[in-house]
């Protein structure tokens, strides 16, 4: 599964996910390496907690890890 498809399961809007991606892939490689994926997960967690998503907040504590919803369960409803 690609990182983009996985991050889409966060339930965040495409606008927010686009910002997350841009910050996680600052060189525009079109894919996330391991550190970039970890940055994306942190930014998703921040967004889900209602925090501003930017690199200045990357070390901000969040109460919960990022939440992702399995599409397996969504397709069965």
PDB file of N, CA, C and O in Angstrom:
ATOM      1  N   UNK A   1       0.840  -1.169   0.000  1.00  0.00           N
ATOM      2  CA  UNK A   1       0.000   0.000   0.000  1.00  0.00           C
ATOM      3  C   UNK A   1       0.891   1.240   0.000  1.00  0.00           C
ATOM      4  O   UNK A   1       1.848   1.331   0.727  1.00  0.00           O
ATOM      5  N   UNK A   2       0.539   2.199  -0.794  1.00  0.00           N
ATOM      6  CA  UNK A   2       1.341   3.413  -0.842  1.00  0.00           C
ATOM      7  C   UNK A   2       1.066   4.278   0.378  1.00  0.00           C
ATOM      8  O   UNK A   2       0.022   4.166   1.020  1.00  0.00           O
ATOM      9  N   UNK A   3       2.004   5.150   0.674  1.00  0.00           N
ATOM     10  CA  UNK A   3       1.857   6.048   1.818  1.00  0.00           C
ATOM     11  C   UNK A   3       0.617   6.928   1.653  1.00  0.00           C
ATOM     12  O   UNK A   3      -0.114   7.166   2.612  1.00  0.00           O
ATOM     13  N   UNK A   4       0.364   7.401   0.441  1.00  0.00           N
ATOM     14  CA  UNK A   4      -0.785   8.282   0.212  1.00  0.00           C
ATOM     15  C   UNK A   4      -2.096   7.573   0.529  1.00  0.00           C
ATOM     16  O   UNK A   4      -2.975   8.147   1.168  1.00  0.00           O
ATOM     17  N   UNK A   5      -2.230   6.334   0.091  1.00  0.00           N
ATOM     18  CA  UNK A   5      -3.452   5.573   0.374  1.00  0.00           C
ATOM     19  C   UNK A   5      -3.602   5.340   1.873  1.00  0.00           C
ATOM     20  O   UNK A   5      -4.701   5.415   2.411  1.00  0.00           O
ATOM     21  N   UNK A   6      -2.496   5.048   2.541  1.00  0.00           N
ATOM     22  CA  UNK A   6      -2.541   4.828   3.985  1.00  0.00           C
ATOM     23  C   UNK A   6      -2.959   6.115   4.706  1.00  0.00           C
ATOM     24  O   UNK A   6      -3.824   6.086   5.582  1.00  0.00           O
ATOM     25  N   UNK A   7      -2.359   7.236   4.342  1.00  0.00           N
ATOM     26  CA  UNK A   7      -2.679   8.499   4.994  1.00  0.00           C
ATOM     27  C   UNK A   7      -4.121   8.923   4.738  1.00  0.00           C
ATOM     28  O   UNK A   7      -4.748   9.564   5.584  1.00  0.00           O
ATOM     29  N   UNK A   8      -4.666   8.553   3.596  1.00  0.00           N
ATOM     30  CA  UNK A   8      -6.059   8.869   3.260  1.00  0.00           C
ATOM     31  C   UNK A   8      -7.017   8.248   4.276  1.00  0.00           C
ATOM     32  O   UNK A   8      -8.084   8.786   4.545  1.00  0.00           O
ATOM     33  N   UNK A   9      -6.609   7.146   4.874  1.00  0.00           N
ATOM     34  CA  UNK A   9      -7.445   6.466   5.869  1.00  0.00           C
ATOM     35  C   UNK A   9      -7.554   7.242   7.175  1.00  0.00           C
ATOM     36  O   UNK A   9      -8.307   6.875   8.057  1.00  0.00           O
ATOM     37  N   UNK A  10      -6.824   8.345   7.276  1.00  0.00           N
ATOM     38  CA  UNK A  10      -6.860   9.163   8.495  1.00  0.00           C
ATOM     39  C   UNK A  10      -8.180   9.912   8.632  1.00  0.00           C
ATOM     40  O   UNK A  10      -8.509  10.388   9.709  1.00  0.00           O
ATOM     41  N   UNK A  11      -8.910  10.043   7.533  1.00  0.00           N
ATOM     42  CA  UNK A  11     -10.164  10.773   7.563  1.00  0.00           C
ATOM     43  C   UNK A  11      -9.991  12.279   7.429  1.00  0.00           C
ATOM     44  O   UNK A  11     -10.965  13.019   7.465  1.00  0.00           O
ATOM     45  N   UNK A  12      -8.763  12.732   7.243  1.00  0.00           N
ATOM     46  CA  UNK A  12      -8.505  14.158   7.070  1.00  0.00           C
ATOM     47  C   UNK A  12      -8.843  14.581   5.641  1.00  0.00           C
ATOM     48  O   UNK A  12      -8.829  13.762   4.719  1.00  0.00           O
ATOM     49  N   UNK A  13      -9.136  15.849   5.475  1.00  0.00           N
ATOM     50  CA  UNK A  13      -9.499  16.356   4.149  1.00  0.00           C
ATOM     51  C   UNK A  13      -8.305  16.285   3.197  1.00  0.00           C
ATOM     52  O   UNK A  13      -7.147  16.236   3.628  1.00  0.00           O
ATOM     53  N   UNK A  14      -8.595  16.316   1.921  1.00  0.00           N
ATOM     54  CA  UNK A  14      -7.537  16.298   0.920  1.00  0.00           C
ATOM     55  C   UNK A  14      -6.628  17.520   1.038  1.00  0.00           C
ATOM     56  O   UNK A  14      -5.427  17.436   0.787  1.00  0.00           O
ATOM     57  N   UNK A  15      -7.192  18.649   1.442  1.00  0.00           N
ATOM     58  CA  UNK A  15      -6.396  19.868   1.605  1.00  0.00           C
ATOM     59  C   UNK A  15      -5.368  19.670   2.726  1.00  0.00           C
ATOM     60  O   UNK A  15      -4.184  19.998   2.565  1.00  0.00           O
ATOM     61  N   UNK A  16      -5.810  19.120   3.852  1.00  0.00           N
ATOM     62  CA  UNK A  16      -4.905  18.882   4.979  1.00  0.00           C
ATOM     63  C   UNK A  16      -3.871  17.829   4.600  1.00  0.00           C
ATOM     64  O   UNK A  16      -2.674  17.998   4.870  1.00  0.00           O
ATOM     65  N   UNK A  17      -4.311  16.765   3.951  1.00  0.00           N
ATOM     66  CA  UNK A  17      -3.370  15.710   3.553  1.00  0.00           C
ATOM     67  C   UNK A  17      -2.350  16.216   2.540  1.00  0.00           C
ATOM     68  O   UNK A  17      -1.185  15.797   2.570  1.00  0.00           O
ATOM     69  N   UNK A  18      -2.751  17.122   1.679  1.00  0.00           N
ATOM     70  CA  UNK A  18      -1.810  17.718   0.727  1.00  0.00           C
ATOM     71  C   UNK A  18      -0.738  18.508   1.470  1.00  0.00           C
ATOM     72  O   UNK A  18       0.448  18.419   1.129  1.00  0.00           O
ATOM     73  N   UNK A  19      -1.128  19.234   2.483  1.00  0.00           N
ATOM     74  CA  UNK A  19      -0.168  19.991   3.299  1.00  0.00           C
ATOM     75  C   UNK A  19       0.767  19.036   4.031  1.00  0.00           C
ATOM     76  O   UNK A  19       1.978  19.259   4.094  1.00  0.00           O
ATOM     77  N   UNK A  20       0.198  17.964   4.598  1.00  0.00           N
ATOM     78  CA  UNK A  20       1.010  16.948   5.278  1.00  0.00           C
ATOM     79  C   UNK A  20       2.035  16.383   4.314  1.00  0.00           C
ATOM     80  O   UNK A  20       3.224  16.256   4.640  1.00  0.00           O
ATOM     81  N   UNK A  21       1.594  16.052   3.115  1.00  0.00           N
ATOM     82  CA  UNK A  21       2.499  15.471   2.121  1.00  0.00           C
ATOM     83  C   UNK A  21       3.613  16.450   1.742  1.00  0.00           C
ATOM     84  O   UNK A  21       4.785  16.076   1.681  1.00  0.00           O
ATOM     85  N   UNK A  22       3.235  17.696   1.514  1.00  0.00           N
ATOM     86  CA  UNK A  22       4.234  18.697   1.130  1.00  0.00           C
ATOM     87  C   UNK A  22       5.308  18.860   2.208  1.00  0.00           C
ATOM     88  O   UNK A  22       6.497  19.003   1.897  1.00  0.00           O
ATOM     89  N   UNK A  23       4.904  18.837   3.460  1.00  0.00           N
ATOM     90  CA  UNK A  23       5.867  18.968   4.554  1.00  0.00           C
ATOM     91  C   UNK A  23       6.702  17.705   4.733  1.00  0.00           C
ATOM     92  O   UNK A  23       7.860  17.770   5.140  1.00  0.00           O
ATOM     93  N   UNK A  24       6.118  16.560   4.433  1.00  0.00           N
ATOM     94  CA  UNK A  24       6.810  15.276   4.614  1.00  0.00           C
ATOM     95  C   UNK A  24       7.735  14.938   3.454  1.00  0.00           C
ATOM     96  O   UNK A  24       8.648  14.129   3.603  1.00  0.00           O
ATOM     97  N   UNK A  25       7.493  15.540   2.307  1.00  0.00           N
ATOM     98  CA  UNK A  25       8.299  15.324   1.102  1.00  0.00           C
ATOM     99  C   UNK A  25       8.785  16.678   0.583  1.00  0.00           C
ATOM    100  O   UNK A  25       8.393  17.125  -0.501  1.00  0.00           O
ATOM    101  N   UNK A  26       9.619  17.372   1.377  1.00  0.00           N
ATOM    102  CA  UNK A  26      10.002  18.744   1.030  1.00  0.00           C
ATOM    103  C   UNK A  26      10.794  18.874  -0.272  1.00  0.00           C
ATOM    104  O   UNK A  26      10.799  19.942  -0.879  1.00  0.00           O
ATOM    105  N   UNK A  27      11.424  17.812  -0.718  1.00  0.00           N
ATOM    106  CA  UNK A  27      12.189  17.863  -1.964  1.00  0.00           C
ATOM    107  C   UNK A  27      11.372  17.437  -3.175  1.00  0.00           C
ATOM    108  O   UNK A  27      11.898  17.361  -4.284  1.00  0.00           O
ATOM    109  N   UNK A  28      10.090  17.111  -2.963  1.00  0.00           N
ATOM    110  CA  UNK A  28       9.206  16.760  -4.067  1.00  0.00           C
ATOM    111  C   UNK A  28       9.569  15.475  -4.787  1.00  0.00           C
ATOM    112  O   UNK A  28       9.398  15.380  -5.993  1.00  0.00           O
ATOM    113  N   UNK A  29      10.052  14.476  -4.043  1.00  0.00           N
ATOM    114  CA  UNK A  29      10.439  13.193  -4.643  1.00  0.00           C
ATOM    115  C   UNK A  29       9.233  12.414  -5.158  1.00  0.00           C
ATOM    116  O   UNK A  29       9.372  11.548  -6.001  1.00  0.00           O
ATOM    117  N   UNK A  30       8.055  12.694  -4.588  1.00  0.00           N
ATOM    118  CA  UNK A  30       6.857  11.972  -5.003  1.00  0.00           C
ATOM    119  C   UNK A  30       6.613  10.711  -4.208  1.00  0.00           C
ATOM    120  O   UNK A  30       5.652   9.988  -4.458  1.00  0.00           O
ATOM    121  N   UNK A  31       7.471  10.445  -3.257  1.00  0.00           N
ATOM    122  CA  UNK A  31       7.288   9.302  -2.358  1.00  0.00           C
ATOM    123  C   UNK A  31       7.878   9.677  -1.013  1.00  0.00           C
ATOM    124  O   UNK A  31       8.630  10.642  -0.893  1.00  0.00           O
ATOM    125  N   UNK A  32       7.481   8.928   0.010  1.00  0.00           N
ATOM    126  CA  UNK A  32       8.003   9.182   1.343  1.00  0.00           C
ATOM    127  C   UNK A  32       9.000   8.107   1.727  1.00  0.00           C
ATOM    128  O   UNK A  32       8.693   6.921   1.639  1.00  0.00           O
ATOM    129  N   UNK A  33      10.177   8.547   2.119  1.00  0.00           N
ATOM    130  CA  UNK A  33      11.123   7.600   2.698  1.00  0.00           C
ATOM    131  C   UNK A  33      10.701   7.378   4.151  1.00  0.00           C
ATOM    132  O   UNK A  33       9.696   7.941   4.607  1.00  0.00           O
ATOM    133  N   UNK A  34      11.427   6.553   4.861  1.00  0.00           N
ATOM    134  CA  UNK A  34      11.043   6.212   6.229  1.00  0.00           C
ATOM    135  C   UNK A  34      10.935   7.446   7.130  1.00  0.00           C
ATOM    136  O   UNK A  34       9.912   7.630   7.788  1.00  0.00           O
ATOM    137  N   UNK A  35      11.952   8.320   7.153  1.00  0.00           N
ATOM    138  CA  UNK A  35      11.811   9.527   7.986  1.00  0.00           C
ATOM    139  C   UNK A  35      10.630  10.404   7.554  1.00  0.00           C
ATOM    140  O   UNK A  35       9.920  10.960   8.395  1.00  0.00           O
ATOM    141  N   UNK A  36      10.406  10.514   6.260  1.00  0.00           N
ATOM    142  CA  UNK A  36       9.287  11.300   5.755  1.00  0.00           C
ATOM    143  C   UNK A  36       7.949  10.727   6.172  1.00  0.00           C
ATOM    144  O   UNK A  36       7.009  11.460   6.503  1.00  0.00           O
ATOM    145  N   UNK A  37       7.853   9.396   6.176  1.00  0.00           N
ATOM    146  CA  UNK A  37       6.616   8.740   6.597  1.00  0.00           C
ATOM    147  C   UNK A  37       6.368   9.000   8.080  1.00  0.00           C
ATOM    148  O   UNK A  37       5.237   9.272   8.488  1.00  0.00           O
ATOM    149  N   UNK A  38       7.418   8.970   8.888  1.00  0.00           N
ATOM    150  CA  UNK A  38       7.265   9.253  10.311  1.00  0.00           C
ATOM    151  C   UNK A  38       6.818  10.699  10.531  1.00  0.00           C
ATOM    152  O   UNK A  38       5.992  10.972  11.401  1.00  0.00           O
ATOM    153  N   UNK A  39       7.367  11.622   9.745  1.00  0.00           N
ATOM    154  CA  UNK A  39       6.933  13.023   9.825  1.00  0.00           C
ATOM    155  C   UNK A  39       5.455  13.121   9.464  1.00  0.00           C
ATOM    156  O   UNK A  39       4.678  13.800  10.145  1.00  0.00           O
ATOM    157  N   UNK A  40       5.050  12.434   8.411  1.00  0.00           N
ATOM    158  CA  UNK A  40       3.648  12.456   7.985  1.00  0.00           C
ATOM    159  C   UNK A  40       2.738  11.935   9.088  1.00  0.00           C
ATOM    160  O   UNK A  40       1.681  12.523   9.355  1.00  0.00           O
ATOM    161  N   UNK A  41       3.127  10.850   9.737  1.00  0.00           N
ATOM    162  CA  UNK A  41       2.312  10.308  10.823  1.00  0.00           C
ATOM    163  C   UNK A  41       2.176  11.305  11.965  1.00  0.00           C
ATOM    164  O   UNK A  41       1.091  11.475  12.530  1.00  0.00           O
ATOM    165  N   UNK A  42       3.248  11.978  12.304  1.00  0.00           N
ATOM    166  CA  UNK A  42       3.197  12.979  13.367  1.00  0.00           C
ATOM    167  C   UNK A  42       2.295  14.135  12.974  1.00  0.00           C
ATOM    168  O   UNK A  42       1.481  14.609  13.772  1.00  0.00           O
ATOM    169  N   UNK A  43       2.408  14.601  11.741  1.00  0.00           N
ATOM    170  CA  UNK A  43       1.571  15.696  11.277  1.00  0.00           C
ATOM    171  C   UNK A  43       0.094  15.299  11.238  1.00  0.00           C
ATOM    172  O   UNK A  43      -0.777  16.109  11.567  1.00  0.00           O
ATOM    173  N   UNK A  44      -0.198  14.075  10.862  1.00  0.00           N
ATOM    174  CA  UNK A  44      -1.581  13.574  10.890  1.00  0.00           C
ATOM    175  C   UNK A  44      -2.097  13.592  12.326  1.00  0.00           C
ATOM    176  O   UNK A  44      -3.219  14.023  12.602  1.00  0.00           O
ATOM    177  N   UNK A  45      -1.278  13.123  13.250  1.00  0.00           N
ATOM    178  CA  UNK A  45      -1.665  13.133  14.659  1.00  0.00           C
ATOM    179  C   UNK A  45      -1.958  14.547  15.144  1.00  0.00           C
ATOM    180  O   UNK A  45      -2.944  14.792  15.843  1.00  0.00           O
ATOM    181  N   UNK A  46      -1.111  15.511  14.761  1.00  0.00           N
ATOM    182  CA  UNK A  46      -1.334  16.909  15.124  1.00  0.00           C
ATOM    183  C   UNK A  46      -2.655  17.423  14.549  1.00  0.00           C
ATOM    184  O   UNK A  46      -3.437  18.073  15.246  1.00  0.00           O
ATOM    185  N   UNK A  47      -2.890  17.149  13.276  1.00  0.00           N
ATOM    186  CA  UNK A  47      -4.120  17.609  12.625  1.00  0.00           C
ATOM    187  C   UNK A  47      -5.345  17.004  13.295  1.00  0.00           C
ATOM    188  O   UNK A  47      -6.338  17.699  13.529  1.00  0.00           O
ATOM    189  N   UNK A  48      -5.283  15.727  13.619  1.00  0.00           N
ATOM    190  CA  UNK A  48      -6.413  15.072  14.271  1.00  0.00           C
ATOM    191  C   UNK A  48      -6.658  15.626  15.672  1.00  0.00           C
ATOM    192  O   UNK A  48      -7.778  15.587  16.165  1.00  0.00           O
ATOM    193  N   UNK A  49      -5.619  16.164  16.296  1.00  0.00           N
ATOM    194  CA  UNK A  49      -5.744  16.757  17.629  1.00  0.00           C
ATOM    195  C   UNK A  49      -6.130  18.236  17.563  1.00  0.00           C
ATOM    196  O   UNK A  49      -6.211  18.908  18.591  1.00  0.00           O
ATOM    197  N   UNK A  50      -6.328  18.755  16.347  1.00  0.00           N
ATOM    198  CA  UNK A  50      -6.725  20.142  16.184  1.00  0.00           C
ATOM    199  C   UNK A  50      -5.579  21.127  16.280  1.00  0.00           C
ATOM    200  O   UNK A  50      -5.799  22.329  16.422  1.00  0.00           O
ATOM    201  N   UNK A  51      -4.351  20.628  16.166  1.00  0.00           N
ATOM    202  CA  UNK A  51      -3.174  21.489  16.216  1.00  0.00           C
ATOM    203  C   UNK A  51      -2.807  21.978  14.813  1.00  0.00           C
ATOM    204  O   UNK A  51      -3.191  21.376  13.819  1.00  0.00           O
ATOM    205  N   UNK A  52      -2.049  23.048  14.761  1.00  0.00           N
ATOM    206  CA  UNK A  52      -1.546  23.563  13.486  1.00  0.00           C
ATOM    207  C   UNK A  52      -0.497  22.588  12.960  1.00  0.00           C
ATOM    208  O   UNK A  52       0.358  22.120  13.714  1.00  0.00           O
ATOM    209  N   UNK A  53      -0.587  22.271  11.675  1.00  0.00           N
ATOM    210  CA  UNK A  53       0.395  21.349  11.100  1.00  0.00           C
ATOM    211  C   UNK A  53       1.476  22.143  10.394  1.00  0.00           C
ATOM    212  O   UNK A  53       1.267  22.699   9.330  1.00  0.00           O
ATOM    213  N   UNK A  54       2.620  22.200  11.031  1.00  0.00           N
ATOM    214  CA  UNK A  54       3.808  22.797  10.442  1.00  0.00           C
ATOM    215  C   UNK A  54       5.020  22.189  11.135  1.00  0.00           C
ATOM    216  O   UNK A  54       4.898  21.514  12.150  1.00  0.00           O
ATOM    217  N   UNK A  55       6.170  22.434  10.562  1.00  0.00           N
ATOM    218  CA  UNK A  55       7.375  21.811  11.108  1.00  0.00           C
ATOM    219  C   UNK A  55       7.759  22.392  12.465  1.00  0.00           C
ATOM    220  O   UNK A  55       8.446  21.747  13.240  1.00  0.00           O
ATOM    221  N   UNK A  56       7.277  23.577  12.788  1.00  0.00           N
ATOM    222  CA  UNK A  56       7.536  24.160  14.106  1.00  0.00           C
ATOM    223  C   UNK A  56       6.849  23.365  15.209  1.00  0.00           C
ATOM    224  O   UNK A  56       7.286  23.383  16.356  1.00  0.00           O
ATOM    225  N   UNK A  57       5.769  22.683  14.867  1.00  0.00           N
ATOM    226  CA  UNK A  57       5.007  21.911  15.853  1.00  0.00           C
ATOM    227  C   UNK A  57       5.356  20.426  15.863  1.00  0.00           C
ATOM    228  O   UNK A  57       4.707  19.652  16.559  1.00  0.00           O
ATOM    229  N   UNK A  58       6.355  20.025  15.125  1.00  0.00           N
ATOM    230  CA  UNK A  58       6.644  18.606  14.958  1.00  0.00           C
ATOM    231  C   UNK A  58       6.948  17.910  16.291  1.00  0.00           C
ATOM    232  O   UNK A  58       6.688  16.726  16.449  1.00  0.00           O
ATOM    233  N   UNK A  59       7.457  18.651  17.264  1.00  0.00           N
ATOM    234  CA  UNK A  59       7.777  18.052  18.564  1.00  0.00           C
ATOM    235  C   UNK A  59       6.687  18.287  19.611  1.00  0.00           C
ATOM    236  O   UNK A  59       6.852  17.927  20.768  1.00  0.00           O
ATOM    237  N   UNK A  60       5.563  18.858  19.191  1.00  0.00           N
ATOM    238  CA  UNK A  60       4.441  19.061  20.099  1.00  0.00           C
ATOM    239  C   UNK A  60       3.858  17.711  20.488  1.00  0.00           C
ATOM    240  O   UNK A  60       3.623  16.849  19.634  1.00  0.00           O
ATOM    241  N   UNK A  61       3.634  17.540  21.767  1.00  0.00           N
ATOM    242  CA  UNK A  61       3.050  16.290  22.263  1.00  0.00           C
ATOM    243  C   UNK A  61       1.584  16.193  21.860  1.00  0.00           C
ATOM    244  O   UNK A  61       0.860  17.188  21.874  1.00  0.00           O
ATOM    245  N   UNK A  62       1.168  15.012  21.503  1.00  0.00           N
ATOM    246  CA  UNK A  62      -0.238  14.725  21.252  1.00  0.00           C
ATOM    247  C   UNK A  62      -0.649  13.577  22.157  1.00  0.00           C
ATOM    248  O   UNK A  62       0.162  12.712  22.490  1.00  0.00           O
ATOM    249  N   UNK A  63      -1.897  13.591  22.573  1.00  0.00           N
ATOM    250  CA  UNK A  63      -2.383  12.585  23.513  1.00  0.00           C
ATOM    251  C   UNK A  63      -2.468  11.201  22.887  1.00  0.00           C
ATOM    252  O   UNK A  63      -2.310  10.194  23.574  1.00  0.00           O
ATOM    253  N   UNK A  64      -2.700  11.147  21.587  1.00  0.00           N
ATOM    254  CA  UNK A  64      -2.932   9.861  20.922  1.00  0.00           C
ATOM    255  C   UNK A  64      -2.092   9.738  19.661  1.00  0.00           C
ATOM    256  O   UNK A  64      -1.781  10.736  19.016  1.00  0.00           O
ATOM    257  N   UNK A  65      -1.793   8.508  19.287  1.00  0.00           N
ATOM    258  CA  UNK A  65      -1.130   8.300  17.992  1.00  0.00           C
ATOM    259  C   UNK A  65      -2.126   8.601  16.876  1.00  0.00           C
ATOM    260  O   UNK A  65      -3.327   8.715  17.118  1.00  0.00           O
ATOM    261  N   UNK A  66      -1.661   8.731  15.648  1.00  0.00           N
ATOM    262  CA  UNK A  66      -2.587   8.989  14.543  1.00  0.00           C
ATOM    263  C   UNK A  66      -3.585   7.853  14.397  1.00  0.00           C
ATOM    264  O   UNK A  66      -3.257   6.693  14.614  1.00  0.00           O
ATOM    265  N   UNK A  67      -4.808   8.225  14.058  1.00  0.00           N
ATOM    266  CA  UNK A  67      -5.867   7.233  13.862  1.00  0.00           C
ATOM    267  C   UNK A  67      -6.076   7.022  12.369  1.00  0.00           C
ATOM    268  O   UNK A  67      -6.175   7.985  11.620  1.00  0.00           O
ATOM    269  N   UNK A  68      -6.147   5.780  11.983  1.00  0.00           N
ATOM    270  CA  UNK A  68      -6.472   5.438  10.602  1.00  0.00           C
ATOM    271  C   UNK A  68      -7.597   4.424  10.623  1.00  0.00           C
ATOM    272  O   UNK A  68      -7.663   3.571  11.498  1.00  0.00           O
ATOM    273  N   UNK A  69      -8.482   4.536   9.662  1.00  0.00           N
ATOM    274  CA  UNK A  69      -9.641   3.659   9.574  1.00  0.00           C
ATOM    275  C   UNK A  69      -9.396   2.665   8.462  1.00  0.00           C
ATOM    276  O   UNK A  69      -8.999   3.038   7.356  1.00  0.00           O
ATOM    277  N   UNK A  70      -9.620   1.413   8.754  1.00  0.00           N
ATOM    278  CA  UNK A  70      -9.466   0.386   7.724  1.00  0.00           C
ATOM    279  C   UNK A  70     -10.611   0.489   6.733  1.00  0.00           C
ATOM    280  O   UNK A  70     -11.775   0.494   7.121  1.00  0.00           O
ATOM    281  N   UNK A  71     -10.292   0.560   5.461  1.00  0.00           N
ATOM    282  CA  UNK A  71     -11.338   0.600   4.443  1.00  0.00           C
ATOM    283  C   UNK A  71     -12.081  -0.726   4.381  1.00  0.00           C
ATOM    284  O   UNK A  71     -13.187  -0.800   3.885  1.00  0.00           O
ATOM    285  N   UNK A  72     -11.488  -1.775   4.914  1.00  0.00           N
ATOM    286  CA  UNK A  72     -12.158  -3.072   4.956  1.00  0.00           C
ATOM    287  C   UNK A  72     -13.489  -2.950   5.688  1.00  0.00           C
ATOM    288  O   UNK A  72     -14.500  -3.471   5.277  1.00  0.00           O
ATOM    289  N   UNK A  73     -13.489  -2.197   6.793  1.00  0.00           N
ATOM    290  CA  UNK A  73     -14.697  -2.026   7.572  1.00  0.00           C
ATOM    291  C   UNK A  73     -15.654  -1.043   6.917  1.00  0.00           C
ATOM    292  O   UNK A  73     -16.855  -1.185   7.009  1.00  0.00           O
ATOM    293  N   UNK A  74     -15.129  -0.042   6.227  1.00  0.00           N
ATOM    294  CA  UNK A  74     -15.976   0.924   5.569  1.00  0.00           C
ATOM    295  C   UNK A  74     -16.768   0.303   4.420  1.00  0.00           C
ATOM    296  O   UNK A  74     -17.898   0.666   4.166  1.00  0.00           O
ATOM    297  N   UNK A  75     -16.174  -0.634   3.723  1.00  0.00           N
ATOM    298  CA  UNK A  75     -16.830  -1.264   2.577  1.00  0.00           C
ATOM    299  C   UNK A  75     -17.933  -2.219   2.993  1.00  0.00           C
ATOM    300  O   UNK A  75     -18.763  -2.579   2.172  1.00  0.00           O
ATOM    301  N   UNK A  76     -17.965  -2.620   4.242  1.00  0.00           N
ATOM    302  CA  UNK A  76     -18.972  -3.579   4.700  1.00  0.00           C
ATOM    303  C   UNK A  76     -20.198  -2.904   5.280  1.00  0.00           C
ATOM    304  O   UNK A  76     -21.072  -3.573   5.788  1.00  0.00           O
ATOM    305  N   UNK A  77     -20.280  -1.576   5.226  1.00  0.00           N
ATOM    306  CA  UNK A  77     -21.432  -0.886   5.820  1.00  0.00           C
ATOM    307  C   UNK A  77     -22.493  -0.612   4.799  1.00  0.00           C
ATOM    308  O   UNK A  77     -22.317  -0.657   3.636  1.00  0.00           O
TER     309      UNK A  77
END
